[in-house]
Amino acid sequence: MDLQDQLKNLFPEHIQEEPENSSEATNGLWIQDDPLLCKYEKRKGKPITIIDGYTGATEDFKALAKELKTTLSVGGSYKDDKIIIQGDYRDKIMAILKSKGFHVKRVGG
């Protein structure tokens, strides 16, 4: 017996409502009108990719950062409302973000 069945037994008169996804995509992340900026920089001689310009909730952006890092199998961090990915993965990141429904703009090169 899973949790849903237990809840149905506890509250038999409850009717489950479907959540409204008016401003969210199917993956649960806020999709904005302005494009995300995908930049390339070198810090201390090592290449990094920076994703900037997200206007949604911080938790959503952190979840997106974690998903990108695990998908690409690379290191990175989330600082100052920016996702920093180690290495030059602009093309792959832009493809992943476009498949999720984001508008992405490549900056620099």
PDB file of N, CA and C in Angstrom:
ATOM      1  N   MET A   1       0.849  -1.168   0.000  1.00  0.00           N
ATOM      2  CA  MET A   1       0.000   0.000   0.000  1.00  0.00           C
ATOM      3  C   MET A   1       0.901   1.238   0.000  1.00  0.00           C
ATOM      4  N   ASP A   2       0.748   2.073  -1.033  1.00  0.00           N
ATOM      5  CA  ASP A   2       1.584   3.260  -1.115  1.00  0.00           C
ATOM      6  C   ASP A   2       0.921   4.447  -0.429  1.00  0.00           C
ATOM      7  N   LEU A   3       1.575   5.564  -0.472  1.00  0.00           N
ATOM      8  CA  LEU A   3       1.124   6.750   0.234  1.00  0.00           C
ATOM      9  C   LEU A   3      -0.212   7.264  -0.299  1.00  0.00           C
ATOM     10  N   GLN A   4      -0.411   7.199  -1.613  1.00  0.00           N
ATOM     11  CA  GLN A   4      -1.674   7.657  -2.204  1.00  0.00           C
ATOM     12  C   GLN A   4      -2.850   6.849  -1.671  1.00  0.00           C
ATOM     13  N   ASP A   5      -2.693   5.536  -1.575  1.00  0.00           N
ATOM     14  CA  ASP A   5      -3.766   4.690  -1.056  1.00  0.00           C
ATOM     15  C   ASP A   5      -4.049   4.989   0.412  1.00  0.00           C
ATOM     16  N   GLN A   6      -3.013   5.232   1.182  1.00  0.00           N
ATOM     17  CA  GLN A   6      -3.196   5.559   2.590  1.00  0.00           C
ATOM     18  C   GLN A   6      -3.949   6.873   2.753  1.00  0.00           C
ATOM     19  N   LEU A   7      -3.616   7.849   1.921  1.00  0.00           N
ATOM     20  CA  LEU A   7      -4.311   9.127   1.993  1.00  0.00           C
ATOM     21  C   LEU A   7      -5.773   8.994   1.577  1.00  0.00           C
ATOM     22  N   LYS A   8      -6.030   8.153   0.574  1.00  0.00           N
ATOM     23  CA  LYS A   8      -7.422   7.932   0.153  1.00  0.00           C
ATOM     24  C   LYS A   8      -8.225   7.259   1.264  1.00  0.00           C
ATOM     25  N   ASN A   9      -7.574   6.373   2.014  1.00  0.00           N
ATOM     26  CA  ASN A   9      -8.269   5.721   3.134  1.00  0.00           C
ATOM     27  C   ASN A   9      -8.545   6.712   4.269  1.00  0.00           C
ATOM     28  N   LEU A  10      -7.610   7.628   4.501  1.00  0.00           N
ATOM     29  CA  LEU A  10      -7.794   8.603   5.566  1.00  0.00           C
ATOM     30  C   LEU A  10      -8.825   9.677   5.204  1.00  0.00           C
ATOM     31  N   PHE A  11      -8.817  10.092   3.931  1.00  0.00           N
ATOM     32  CA  PHE A  11      -9.708  11.157   3.479  1.00  0.00           C
ATOM     33  C   PHE A  11     -10.499  10.688   2.254  1.00  0.00           C
ATOM     34  N   PRO A  12     -11.531   9.856   2.432  1.00  0.00           N
ATOM     35  CA  PRO A  12     -12.249   9.312   1.275  1.00  0.00           C
ATOM     36  C   PRO A  12     -13.054  10.366   0.512  1.00  0.00           C
ATOM     37  N   GLU A  13     -13.445  11.465   1.153  1.00  0.00           N
ATOM     38  CA  GLU A  13     -14.276  12.456   0.481  1.00  0.00           C
ATOM     39  C   GLU A  13     -13.452  13.488  -0.294  1.00  0.00           C
ATOM     40  N   HIS A  14     -12.143  13.422  -0.184  1.00  0.00           N
ATOM     41  CA  HIS A  14     -11.280  14.394  -0.856  1.00  0.00           C
ATOM     42  C   HIS A  14     -11.258  14.139  -2.358  1.00  0.00           C
ATOM     43  N   ILE A  15     -11.392  15.220  -3.128  1.00  0.00           N
ATOM     44  CA  ILE A  15     -11.307  15.140  -4.587  1.00  0.00           C
ATOM     45  C   ILE A  15     -10.003  15.804  -4.996  1.00  0.00           C
ATOM     46  N   GLN A  16      -9.175  15.053  -5.698  1.00  0.00           N
ATOM     47  CA  GLN A  16      -7.874  15.564  -6.097  1.00  0.00           C
ATOM     48  C   GLN A  16      -8.026  16.471  -7.309  1.00  0.00           C
ATOM     49  N   GLU A  17      -7.448  17.678  -7.216  1.00  0.00           N
ATOM     50  CA  GLU A  17      -7.513  18.638  -8.299  1.00  0.00           C
ATOM     51  C   GLU A  17      -6.198  18.647  -9.051  1.00  0.00           C
ATOM     52  N   GLU A  18      -6.286  18.923 -10.346  1.00  0.00           N
ATOM     53  CA  GLU A  18      -5.090  19.012 -11.169  1.00  0.00           C
ATOM     54  C   GLU A  18      -4.487  20.401 -10.992  1.00  0.00           C
ATOM     55  N   PRO A  19      -3.171  20.501 -10.803  1.00  0.00           N
ATOM     56  CA  PRO A  19      -2.547  21.823 -10.667  1.00  0.00           C
ATOM     57  C   PRO A  19      -2.555  22.562 -12.000  1.00  0.00           C
ATOM     58  N   GLU A  20      -2.681  23.880 -11.927  1.00  0.00           N
ATOM     59  CA  GLU A  20      -2.664  24.699 -13.126  1.00  0.00           C
ATOM     60  C   GLU A  20      -1.238  24.989 -13.519  1.00  0.00           C
ATOM     61  N   ASN A  21      -0.931  24.805 -14.797  1.00  0.00           N
ATOM     62  CA  ASN A  21       0.415  25.051 -15.314  1.00  0.00           C
ATOM     63  C   ASN A  21       0.385  26.214 -16.292  1.00  0.00           C
ATOM     64  N   SER A  22      -0.200  27.324 -15.898  1.00  0.00           N
ATOM     65  CA  SER A  22      -0.319  28.450 -16.808  1.00  0.00           C
ATOM     66  C   SER A  22       1.041  29.062 -17.146  1.00  0.00           C
ATOM     67  N   SER A  23       1.936  29.189 -16.168  1.00  0.00           N
ATOM     68  CA  SER A  23       3.224  29.822 -16.420  1.00  0.00           C
ATOM     69  C   SER A  23       4.387  28.851 -16.267  1.00  0.00           C
ATOM     70  N   GLU A  24       4.130  27.588 -16.128  1.00  0.00           N
ATOM     71  CA  GLU A  24       5.207  26.628 -15.957  1.00  0.00           C
ATOM     72  C   GLU A  24       5.177  25.603 -17.086  1.00  0.00           C
ATOM     73  N   ALA A  25       6.338  25.090 -17.409  1.00  0.00           N
ATOM     74  CA  ALA A  25       6.437  24.048 -18.422  1.00  0.00           C
ATOM     75  C   ALA A  25       6.160  22.700 -17.771  1.00  0.00           C
ATOM     76  N   THR A  26       6.241  21.647 -18.572  1.00  0.00           N
ATOM     77  CA  THR A  26       5.966  20.314 -18.047  1.00  0.00           C
ATOM     78  C   THR A  26       7.032  19.854 -17.075  1.00  0.00           C
ATOM     79  N   ASN A  27       8.243  20.410 -17.151  1.00  0.00           N
ATOM     80  CA  ASN A  27       9.299  20.004 -16.234  1.00  0.00           C
ATOM     81  C   ASN A  27       9.235  20.746 -14.904  1.00  0.00           C
ATOM     82  N   GLY A  28       8.291  21.670 -14.733  1.00  0.00           N
ATOM     83  CA  GLY A  28       8.121  22.350 -13.464  1.00  0.00           C
ATOM     84  C   GLY A  28       8.968  23.592 -13.289  1.00  0.00           C
ATOM     85  N   LEU A  29       9.709  24.006 -14.305  1.00  0.00           N
ATOM     86  CA  LEU A  29      10.534  25.196 -14.209  1.00  0.00           C
ATOM     87  C   LEU A  29       9.814  26.378 -14.845  1.00  0.00           C
ATOM     88  N   TRP A  30      10.035  27.554 -14.308  1.00  0.00           N
ATOM     89  CA  TRP A  30       9.459  28.771 -14.840  1.00  0.00           C
ATOM     90  C   TRP A  30      10.098  29.073 -16.189  1.00  0.00           C
ATOM     91  N   ILE A  31       9.275  29.211 -17.226  1.00  0.00           N
ATOM     92  CA  ILE A  31       9.768  29.562 -18.552  1.00  0.00           C
ATOM     93  C   ILE A  31       9.502  31.046 -18.753  1.00  0.00           C
ATOM     94  N   GLN A  32      10.546  31.800 -19.011  1.00  0.00           N
ATOM     95  CA  GLN A  32      10.430  33.245 -19.104  1.00  0.00           C
ATOM     96  C   GLN A  32      10.421  33.700 -20.549  1.00  0.00           C
ATOM     97  N   ASP A  33      10.027  34.961 -20.753  1.00  0.00           N
ATOM     98  CA  ASP A  33       9.986  35.526 -22.094  1.00  0.00           C
ATOM     99  C   ASP A  33      11.360  35.986 -22.567  1.00  0.00           C
ATOM    100  N   ASP A  34      12.150  36.546 -21.647  1.00  0.00           N
ATOM    101  CA  ASP A  34      13.490  37.014 -22.001  1.00  0.00           C
ATOM    102  C   ASP A  34      14.425  35.824 -22.166  1.00  0.00           C
ATOM    103  N   PRO A  35      15.377  35.913 -23.106  1.00  0.00           N
ATOM    104  CA  PRO A  35      16.289  34.777 -23.293  1.00  0.00           C
ATOM    105  C   PRO A  35      17.320  34.669 -22.174  1.00  0.00           C
ATOM    106  N   LEU A  36      17.751  33.429 -21.914  1.00  0.00           N
ATOM    107  CA  LEU A  36      18.882  33.202 -21.017  1.00  0.00           C
ATOM    108  C   LEU A  36      20.149  33.492 -21.803  1.00  0.00           C
ATOM    109  N   LEU A  37      21.149  34.051 -21.133  1.00  0.00           N
ATOM    110  CA  LEU A  37      22.409  34.369 -21.790  1.00  0.00           C
ATOM    111  C   LEU A  37      23.418  33.277 -21.489  1.00  0.00           C
ATOM    112  N   CYS A  38      24.023  32.727 -22.524  1.00  0.00           N
ATOM    113  CA  CYS A  38      25.016  31.671 -22.385  1.00  0.00           C
ATOM    114  C   CYS A  38      26.369  32.254 -22.807  1.00  0.00           C
ATOM    115  N   LYS A  39      27.264  32.486 -21.831  1.00  0.00           N
ATOM    116  CA  LYS A  39      28.540  33.153 -22.078  1.00  0.00           C
ATOM    117  C   LYS A  39      29.696  32.178 -21.905  1.00  0.00           C
ATOM    118  N   TYR A  40      30.809  32.536 -22.525  1.00  0.00           N
ATOM    119  CA  TYR A  40      32.051  31.776 -22.391  1.00  0.00           C
ATOM    120  C   TYR A  40      33.117  32.710 -21.842  1.00  0.00           C
ATOM    121  N   GLU A  41      33.819  32.247 -20.819  1.00  0.00           N
ATOM    122  CA  GLU A  41      34.915  33.026 -20.236  1.00  0.00           C
ATOM    123  C   GLU A  41      36.061  32.095 -19.894  1.00  0.00           C
ATOM    124  N   LYS A  42      37.213  32.702 -19.650  1.00  0.00           N
ATOM    125  CA  LYS A  42      38.352  31.971 -19.117  1.00  0.00           C
ATOM    126  C   LYS A  42      38.717  32.604 -17.799  1.00  0.00           C
ATOM    127  N   ARG A  43      38.784  31.779 -16.758  1.00  0.00           N
ATOM    128  CA  ARG A  43      39.199  32.239 -15.437  1.00  0.00           C
ATOM    129  C   ARG A  43      40.399  31.412 -15.004  1.00  0.00           C
ATOM    130  N   LYS A  44      41.468  32.115 -14.709  1.00  0.00           N
ATOM    131  CA  LYS A  44      42.732  31.470 -14.331  1.00  0.00           C
ATOM    132  C   LYS A  44      43.179  30.480 -15.402  1.00  0.00           C
ATOM    133  N   GLY A  45      42.945  30.813 -16.659  1.00  0.00           N
ATOM    134  CA  GLY A  45      43.371  29.989 -17.773  1.00  0.00           C
ATOM    135  C   GLY A  45      42.476  28.818 -18.098  1.00  0.00           C
ATOM    136  N   LYS A  46      41.384  28.641 -17.348  1.00  0.00           N
ATOM    137  CA  LYS A  46      40.493  27.507 -17.579  1.00  0.00           C
ATOM    138  C   LYS A  46      39.153  28.002 -18.124  1.00  0.00           C
ATOM    139  N   PRO A  47      38.594  27.288 -19.109  1.00  0.00           N
ATOM    140  CA  PRO A  47      37.330  27.734 -19.706  1.00  0.00           C
ATOM    141  C   PRO A  47      36.136  27.432 -18.801  1.00  0.00           C
ATOM    142  N   ILE A  48      35.171  28.348 -18.772  1.00  0.00           N
ATOM    143  CA  ILE A  48      33.916  28.134 -18.055  1.00  0.00           C
ATOM    144  C   ILE A  48      32.767  28.647 -18.916  1.00  0.00           C
ATOM    145  N   THR A  49      31.596  28.115 -18.679  1.00  0.00           N
ATOM    146  CA  THR A  49      30.376  28.556 -19.338  1.00  0.00           C
ATOM    147  C   THR A  49      29.468  29.142 -18.267  1.00  0.00           C
ATOM    148  N   ILE A  50      28.932  30.328 -18.530  1.00  0.00           N
ATOM    149  CA  ILE A  50      28.076  31.021 -17.566  1.00  0.00           C
ATOM    150  C   ILE A  50      26.685  31.179 -18.166  1.00  0.00           C
ATOM    151  N   ILE A  51      25.666  30.820 -17.396  1.00  0.00           N
ATOM    152  CA  ILE A  51      24.278  30.999 -17.805  1.00  0.00           C
ATOM    153  C   ILE A  51      23.683  32.055 -16.880  1.00  0.00           C
ATOM    154  N   ASP A  52      23.141  33.101 -17.475  1.00  0.00           N
ATOM    155  CA  ASP A  52      22.693  34.263 -16.716  1.00  0.00           C
ATOM    156  C   ASP A  52      21.363  34.756 -17.277  1.00  0.00           C
ATOM    157  N   GLY A  53      20.638  35.535 -16.480  1.00  0.00           N
ATOM    158  CA  GLY A  53      19.431  36.186 -16.967  1.00  0.00           C
ATOM    159  C   GLY A  53      18.137  35.512 -16.598  1.00  0.00           C
ATOM    160  N   TYR A  54      18.139  34.611 -15.629  1.00  0.00           N
ATOM    161  CA  TYR A  54      16.912  33.910 -15.221  1.00  0.00           C
ATOM    162  C   TYR A  54      16.140  34.777 -14.242  1.00  0.00           C
ATOM    163  N   THR A  55      14.827  34.938 -14.456  1.00  0.00           N
ATOM    164  CA  THR A  55      14.024  35.818 -13.613  1.00  0.00           C
ATOM    165  C   THR A  55      13.051  35.054 -12.728  1.00  0.00           C
ATOM    166  N   GLY A  56      13.075  33.742 -12.738  1.00  0.00           N
ATOM    167  CA  GLY A  56      12.161  32.946 -11.917  1.00  0.00           C
ATOM    168  C   GLY A  56      12.676  32.765 -10.503  1.00  0.00           C
ATOM    169  N   ALA A  57      12.154  31.753  -9.837  1.00  0.00           N
ATOM    170  CA  ALA A  57      12.532  31.471  -8.455  1.00  0.00           C
ATOM    171  C   ALA A  57      13.956  30.923  -8.386  1.00  0.00           C
ATOM    172  N   THR A  58      14.633  31.234  -7.299  1.00  0.00           N
ATOM    173  CA  THR A  58      16.007  30.785  -7.101  1.00  0.00           C
ATOM    174  C   THR A  58      16.095  29.272  -7.030  1.00  0.00           C
ATOM    175  N   GLU A  59      15.104  28.641  -6.389  1.00  0.00           N
ATOM    176  CA  GLU A  59      15.117  27.183  -6.260  1.00  0.00           C
ATOM    177  C   GLU A  59      15.025  26.512  -7.629  1.00  0.00           C
ATOM    178  N   ASP A  60      14.232  27.089  -8.543  1.00  0.00           N
ATOM    179  CA  ASP A  60      14.126  26.532  -9.889  1.00  0.00           C
ATOM    180  C   ASP A  60      15.456  26.631 -10.625  1.00  0.00           C
ATOM    181  N   PHE A  61      16.143  27.771 -10.458  1.00  0.00           N
ATOM    182  CA  PHE A  61      17.422  27.962 -11.141  1.00  0.00           C
ATOM    183  C   PHE A  61      18.479  27.020 -10.573  1.00  0.00           C
ATOM    184  N   LYS A  62      18.441  26.786  -9.254  1.00  0.00           N
ATOM    185  CA  LYS A  62      19.373  25.832  -8.641  1.00  0.00           C
ATOM    186  C   LYS A  62      19.097  24.419  -9.136  1.00  0.00           C
ATOM    187  N   ALA A  63      17.821  24.067  -9.288  1.00  0.00           N
ATOM    188  CA  ALA A  63      17.467  22.742  -9.804  1.00  0.00           C
ATOM    189  C   ALA A  63      17.930  22.589 -11.245  1.00  0.00           C
ATOM    190  N   LEU A  64      17.806  23.660 -12.020  1.00  0.00           N
ATOM    191  CA  LEU A  64      18.284  23.630 -13.400  1.00  0.00           C
ATOM    192  C   LEU A  64      19.796  23.468 -13.436  1.00  0.00           C
ATOM    193  N   ALA A  65      20.511  24.135 -12.531  1.00  0.00           N
ATOM    194  CA  ALA A  65      21.967  24.006 -12.466  1.00  0.00           C
ATOM    195  C   ALA A  65      22.372  22.574 -12.153  1.00  0.00           C
ATOM    196  N   LYS A  66      21.697  21.971 -11.191  1.00  0.00           N
ATOM    197  CA  LYS A  66      22.019  20.593 -10.824  1.00  0.00           C
ATOM    198  C   LYS A  66      21.738  19.643 -11.980  1.00  0.00           C
ATOM    199  N   GLU A  67      20.632  19.855 -12.670  1.00  0.00           N
ATOM    200  CA  GLU A  67      20.297  18.986 -13.795  1.00  0.00           C
ATOM    201  C   GLU A  67      21.314  19.115 -14.927  1.00  0.00           C
ATOM    202  N   LEU A  68      21.754  20.339 -15.207  1.00  0.00           N
ATOM    203  CA  LEU A  68      22.761  20.538 -16.252  1.00  0.00           C
ATOM    204  C   LEU A  68      24.080  19.866 -15.878  1.00  0.00           C
ATOM    205  N   LYS A  69      24.488  20.007 -14.620  1.00  0.00           N
ATOM    206  CA  LYS A  69      25.755  19.415 -14.181  1.00  0.00           C
ATOM    207  C   LYS A  69      25.711  17.896 -14.251  1.00  0.00           C
ATOM    208  N   THR A  70      24.595  17.295 -13.855  1.00  0.00           N
ATOM    209  CA  THR A  70      24.517  15.833 -13.899  1.00  0.00           C
ATOM    210  C   THR A  70      24.375  15.327 -15.326  1.00  0.00           C
ATOM    211  N   THR A  71      23.663  16.063 -16.168  1.00  0.00           N
ATOM    212  CA  THR A  71      23.509  15.648 -17.564  1.00  0.00           C
ATOM    213  C   THR A  71      24.839  15.687 -18.301  1.00  0.00           C
ATOM    214  N   LEU A  72      25.621  16.731 -18.065  1.00  0.00           N
ATOM    215  CA  LEU A  72      26.904  16.884 -18.745  1.00  0.00           C
ATOM    216  C   LEU A  72      28.052  16.187 -18.018  1.00  0.00           C
ATOM    217  N   SER A  73      27.814  15.727 -16.798  1.00  0.00           N
ATOM    218  CA  SER A  73      28.837  15.072 -15.975  1.00  0.00           C
ATOM    219  C   SER A  73      30.052  15.973 -15.770  1.00  0.00           C
ATOM    220  N   VAL A  74      29.774  17.208 -15.392  1.00  0.00           N
ATOM    221  CA  VAL A  74      30.842  18.169 -15.141  1.00  0.00           C
ATOM    222  C   VAL A  74      30.585  18.858 -13.807  1.00  0.00           C
ATOM    223  N   GLY A  75      31.578  19.587 -13.341  1.00  0.00           N
ATOM    224  CA  GLY A  75      31.437  20.354 -12.119  1.00  0.00           C
ATOM    225  C   GLY A  75      30.916  21.737 -12.415  1.00  0.00           C
ATOM    226  N   GLY A  76      30.525  22.413 -11.376  1.00  0.00           N
ATOM    227  CA  GLY A  76      30.023  23.770 -11.534  1.00  0.00           C
ATOM    228  C   GLY A  76      29.413  24.251 -10.240  1.00  0.00           C
ATOM    229  N   SER A  77      28.838  25.441 -10.291  1.00  0.00           N
ATOM    230  CA  SER A  77      28.233  26.003  -9.094  1.00  0.00           C
ATOM    231  C   SER A  77      27.146  26.988  -9.480  1.00  0.00           C
ATOM    232  N   TYR A  78      26.442  27.456  -8.434  1.00  0.00           N
ATOM    233  CA  TYR A  78      25.425  28.479  -8.585  1.00  0.00           C
ATOM    234  C   TYR A  78      25.818  29.636  -7.666  1.00  0.00           C
ATOM    235  N   LYS A  79      26.138  30.795  -8.255  1.00  0.00           N
ATOM    236  CA  LYS A  79      26.553  31.958  -7.473  1.00  0.00           C
ATOM    237  C   LYS A  79      25.978  33.217  -8.101  1.00  0.00           C
ATOM    238  N   ASP A  80      25.492  34.123  -7.266  1.00  0.00           N
ATOM    239  CA  ASP A  80      25.048  35.443  -7.701  1.00  0.00           C
ATOM    240  C   ASP A  80      24.048  35.371  -8.864  1.00  0.00           C
ATOM    241  N   ASP A  81      23.068  34.486  -8.755  1.00  0.00           N
ATOM    242  CA  ASP A  81      22.046  34.290  -9.793  1.00  0.00           C
ATOM    243  C   ASP A  81      22.649  33.914 -11.145  1.00  0.00           C
ATOM    244  N   LYS A  82      23.739  33.181 -11.135  1.00  0.00           N
ATOM    245  CA  LYS A  82      24.384  32.686 -12.349  1.00  0.00           C
ATOM    246  C   LYS A  82      24.739  31.223 -12.151  1.00  0.00           C
ATOM    247  N   ILE A  83      24.637  30.451 -13.221  1.00  0.00           N
ATOM    248  CA  ILE A  83      25.106  29.063 -13.207  1.00  0.00           C
ATOM    249  C   ILE A  83      26.478  29.063 -13.865  1.00  0.00           C
ATOM    250  N   ILE A  84      27.465  28.525 -13.170  1.00  0.00           N
ATOM    251  CA  ILE A  84      28.826  28.442 -13.694  1.00  0.00           C
ATOM    252  C   ILE A  84      29.159  26.971 -13.909  1.00  0.00           C
ATOM    253  N   ILE A  85      29.425  26.599 -15.161  1.00  0.00           N
ATOM    254  CA  ILE A  85      29.750  25.225 -15.541  1.00  0.00           C
ATOM    255  C   ILE A  85      31.213  25.190 -15.966  1.00  0.00           C
ATOM    256  N   GLN A  86      31.955  24.216 -15.460  1.00  0.00           N
ATOM    257  CA  GLN A  86      33.362  24.090 -15.812  1.00  0.00           C
ATOM    258  C   GLN A  86      33.497  23.517 -17.213  1.00  0.00           C
ATOM    259  N   GLY A  87      34.191  24.230 -18.087  1.00  0.00           N
ATOM    260  CA  GLY A  87      34.405  23.781 -19.456  1.00  0.00           C
ATOM    261  C   GLY A  87      33.551  24.565 -20.435  1.00  0.00           C
ATOM    262  N   ASP A  88      33.852  24.397 -21.714  1.00  0.00           N
ATOM    263  CA  ASP A  88      33.117  25.082 -22.782  1.00  0.00           C
ATOM    264  C   ASP A  88      32.047  24.128 -23.323  1.00  0.00           C
ATOM    265  N   TYR A  89      30.848  24.244 -22.787  1.00  0.00           N
ATOM    266  CA  TYR A  89      29.734  23.380 -23.189  1.00  0.00           C
ATOM    267  C   TYR A  89      28.569  24.209 -23.714  1.00  0.00           C
ATOM    268  N   ARG A  90      28.859  25.344 -24.372  1.00  0.00           N
ATOM    269  CA  ARG A  90      27.786  26.237 -24.806  1.00  0.00           C
ATOM    270  C   ARG A  90      26.794  25.555 -25.725  1.00  0.00           C
ATOM    271  N   ASP A  91      27.277  24.811 -26.706  1.00  0.00           N
ATOM    272  CA  ASP A  91      26.370  24.178 -27.669  1.00  0.00           C
ATOM    273  C   ASP A  91      25.472  23.140 -26.995  1.00  0.00           C
ATOM    274  N   LYS A  92      26.049  22.310 -26.143  1.00  0.00           N
ATOM    275  CA  LYS A  92      25.268  21.281 -25.463  1.00  0.00           C
ATOM    276  C   LYS A  92      24.260  21.897 -24.498  1.00  0.00           C
ATOM    277  N   ILE A  93      24.695  22.916 -23.757  1.00  0.00           N
ATOM    278  CA  ILE A  93      23.799  23.574 -22.800  1.00  0.00           C
ATOM    279  C   ILE A  93      22.653  24.260 -23.528  1.00  0.00           C
ATOM    280  N   MET A  94      22.959  24.925 -24.634  1.00  0.00           N
ATOM    281  CA  MET A  94      21.906  25.596 -25.395  1.00  0.00           C
ATOM    282  C   MET A  94      20.907  24.583 -25.948  1.00  0.00           C
ATOM    283  N   ALA A  95      21.380  23.426 -26.388  1.00  0.00           N
ATOM    284  CA  ALA A  95      20.471  22.396 -26.894  1.00  0.00           C
ATOM    285  C   ALA A  95      19.577  21.855 -25.771  1.00  0.00           C
ATOM    286  N   ILE A  96      20.146  21.640 -24.595  1.00  0.00           N
ATOM    287  CA  ILE A  96      19.363  21.135 -23.452  1.00  0.00           C
ATOM    288  C   ILE A  96      18.303  22.156 -23.051  1.00  0.00           C
ATOM    289  N   LEU A  97      18.705  23.432 -22.954  1.00  0.00           N
ATOM    290  CA  LEU A  97      17.765  24.467 -22.533  1.00  0.00           C
ATOM    291  C   LEU A  97      16.665  24.682 -23.567  1.00  0.00           C
ATOM    292  N   LYS A  98      17.008  24.606 -24.846  1.00  0.00           N
ATOM    293  CA  LYS A  98      15.986  24.755 -25.888  1.00  0.00           C
ATOM    294  C   LYS A  98      15.005  23.601 -25.859  1.00  0.00           C
ATOM    295  N   SER A  99      15.480  22.397 -25.558  1.00  0.00           N
ATOM    296  CA  SER A  99      14.565  21.256 -25.480  1.00  0.00           C
ATOM    297  C   SER A  99      13.617  21.383 -24.296  1.00  0.00           C
ATOM    298  N   LYS A 100      14.022  22.136 -23.263  1.00  0.00           N
ATOM    299  CA  LYS A 100      13.170  22.375 -22.102  1.00  0.00           C
ATOM    300  C   LYS A 100      12.192  23.524 -22.331  1.00  0.00           C
ATOM    301  N   GLY A 101      12.361  24.268 -23.422  1.00  0.00           N
ATOM    302  CA  GLY A 101      11.443  25.351 -23.734  1.00  0.00           C
ATOM    303  C   GLY A 101      11.980  26.741 -23.464  1.00  0.00           C
ATOM    304  N   PHE A 102      13.238  26.867 -23.071  1.00  0.00           N
ATOM    305  CA  PHE A 102      13.831  28.173 -22.811  1.00  0.00           C
ATOM    306  C   PHE A 102      14.288  28.820 -24.108  1.00  0.00           C
ATOM    307  N   HIS A 103      14.306  30.149 -24.110  1.00  0.00           N
ATOM    308  CA  HIS A 103      14.919  30.902 -25.196  1.00  0.00           C
ATOM    309  C   HIS A 103      16.341  31.202 -24.749  1.00  0.00           C
ATOM    310  N   VAL A 104      17.316  30.857 -25.586  1.00  0.00           N
ATOM    311  CA  VAL A 104      18.723  30.998 -25.205  1.00  0.00           C
ATOM    312  C   VAL A 104      19.428  31.873 -26.227  1.00  0.00           C
ATOM    313  N   LYS A 105      20.259  32.788 -25.720  1.00  0.00           N
ATOM    314  CA  LYS A 105      21.036  33.670 -26.586  1.00  0.00           C
ATOM    315  C   LYS A 105      22.508  33.432 -26.306  1.00  0.00           C
ATOM    316  N   ARG A 106      23.272  33.193 -27.357  1.00  0.00           N
ATOM    317  CA  ARG A 106      24.712  32.953 -27.225  1.00  0.00           C
ATOM    318  C   ARG A 106      25.422  34.309 -27.219  1.00  0.00           C
ATOM    319  N   VAL A 107      26.280  34.511 -26.219  1.00  0.00           N
ATOM    320  CA  VAL A 107      26.987  35.776 -26.090  1.00  0.00           C
ATOM    321  C   VAL A 107      28.478  35.499 -26.199  1.00  0.00           C
ATOM    322  N   GLY A 108      29.156  36.230 -27.074  1.00  0.00           N
ATOM    323  CA  GLY A 108      30.599  36.134 -27.212  1.00  0.00           C
ATOM    324  C   GLY A 108      31.053  34.927 -28.008  1.00  0.00           C
ATOM    325  N   GLY A 109      31.398  35.153 -29.238  1.00  0.00           N
ATOM    326  CA  GLY A 109      31.963  34.110 -30.087  1.00  0.00           C
ATOM    327  C   GLY A 109      30.974  33.168 -30.596  1.00  0.00           C
TER     328      GLY A 109
END
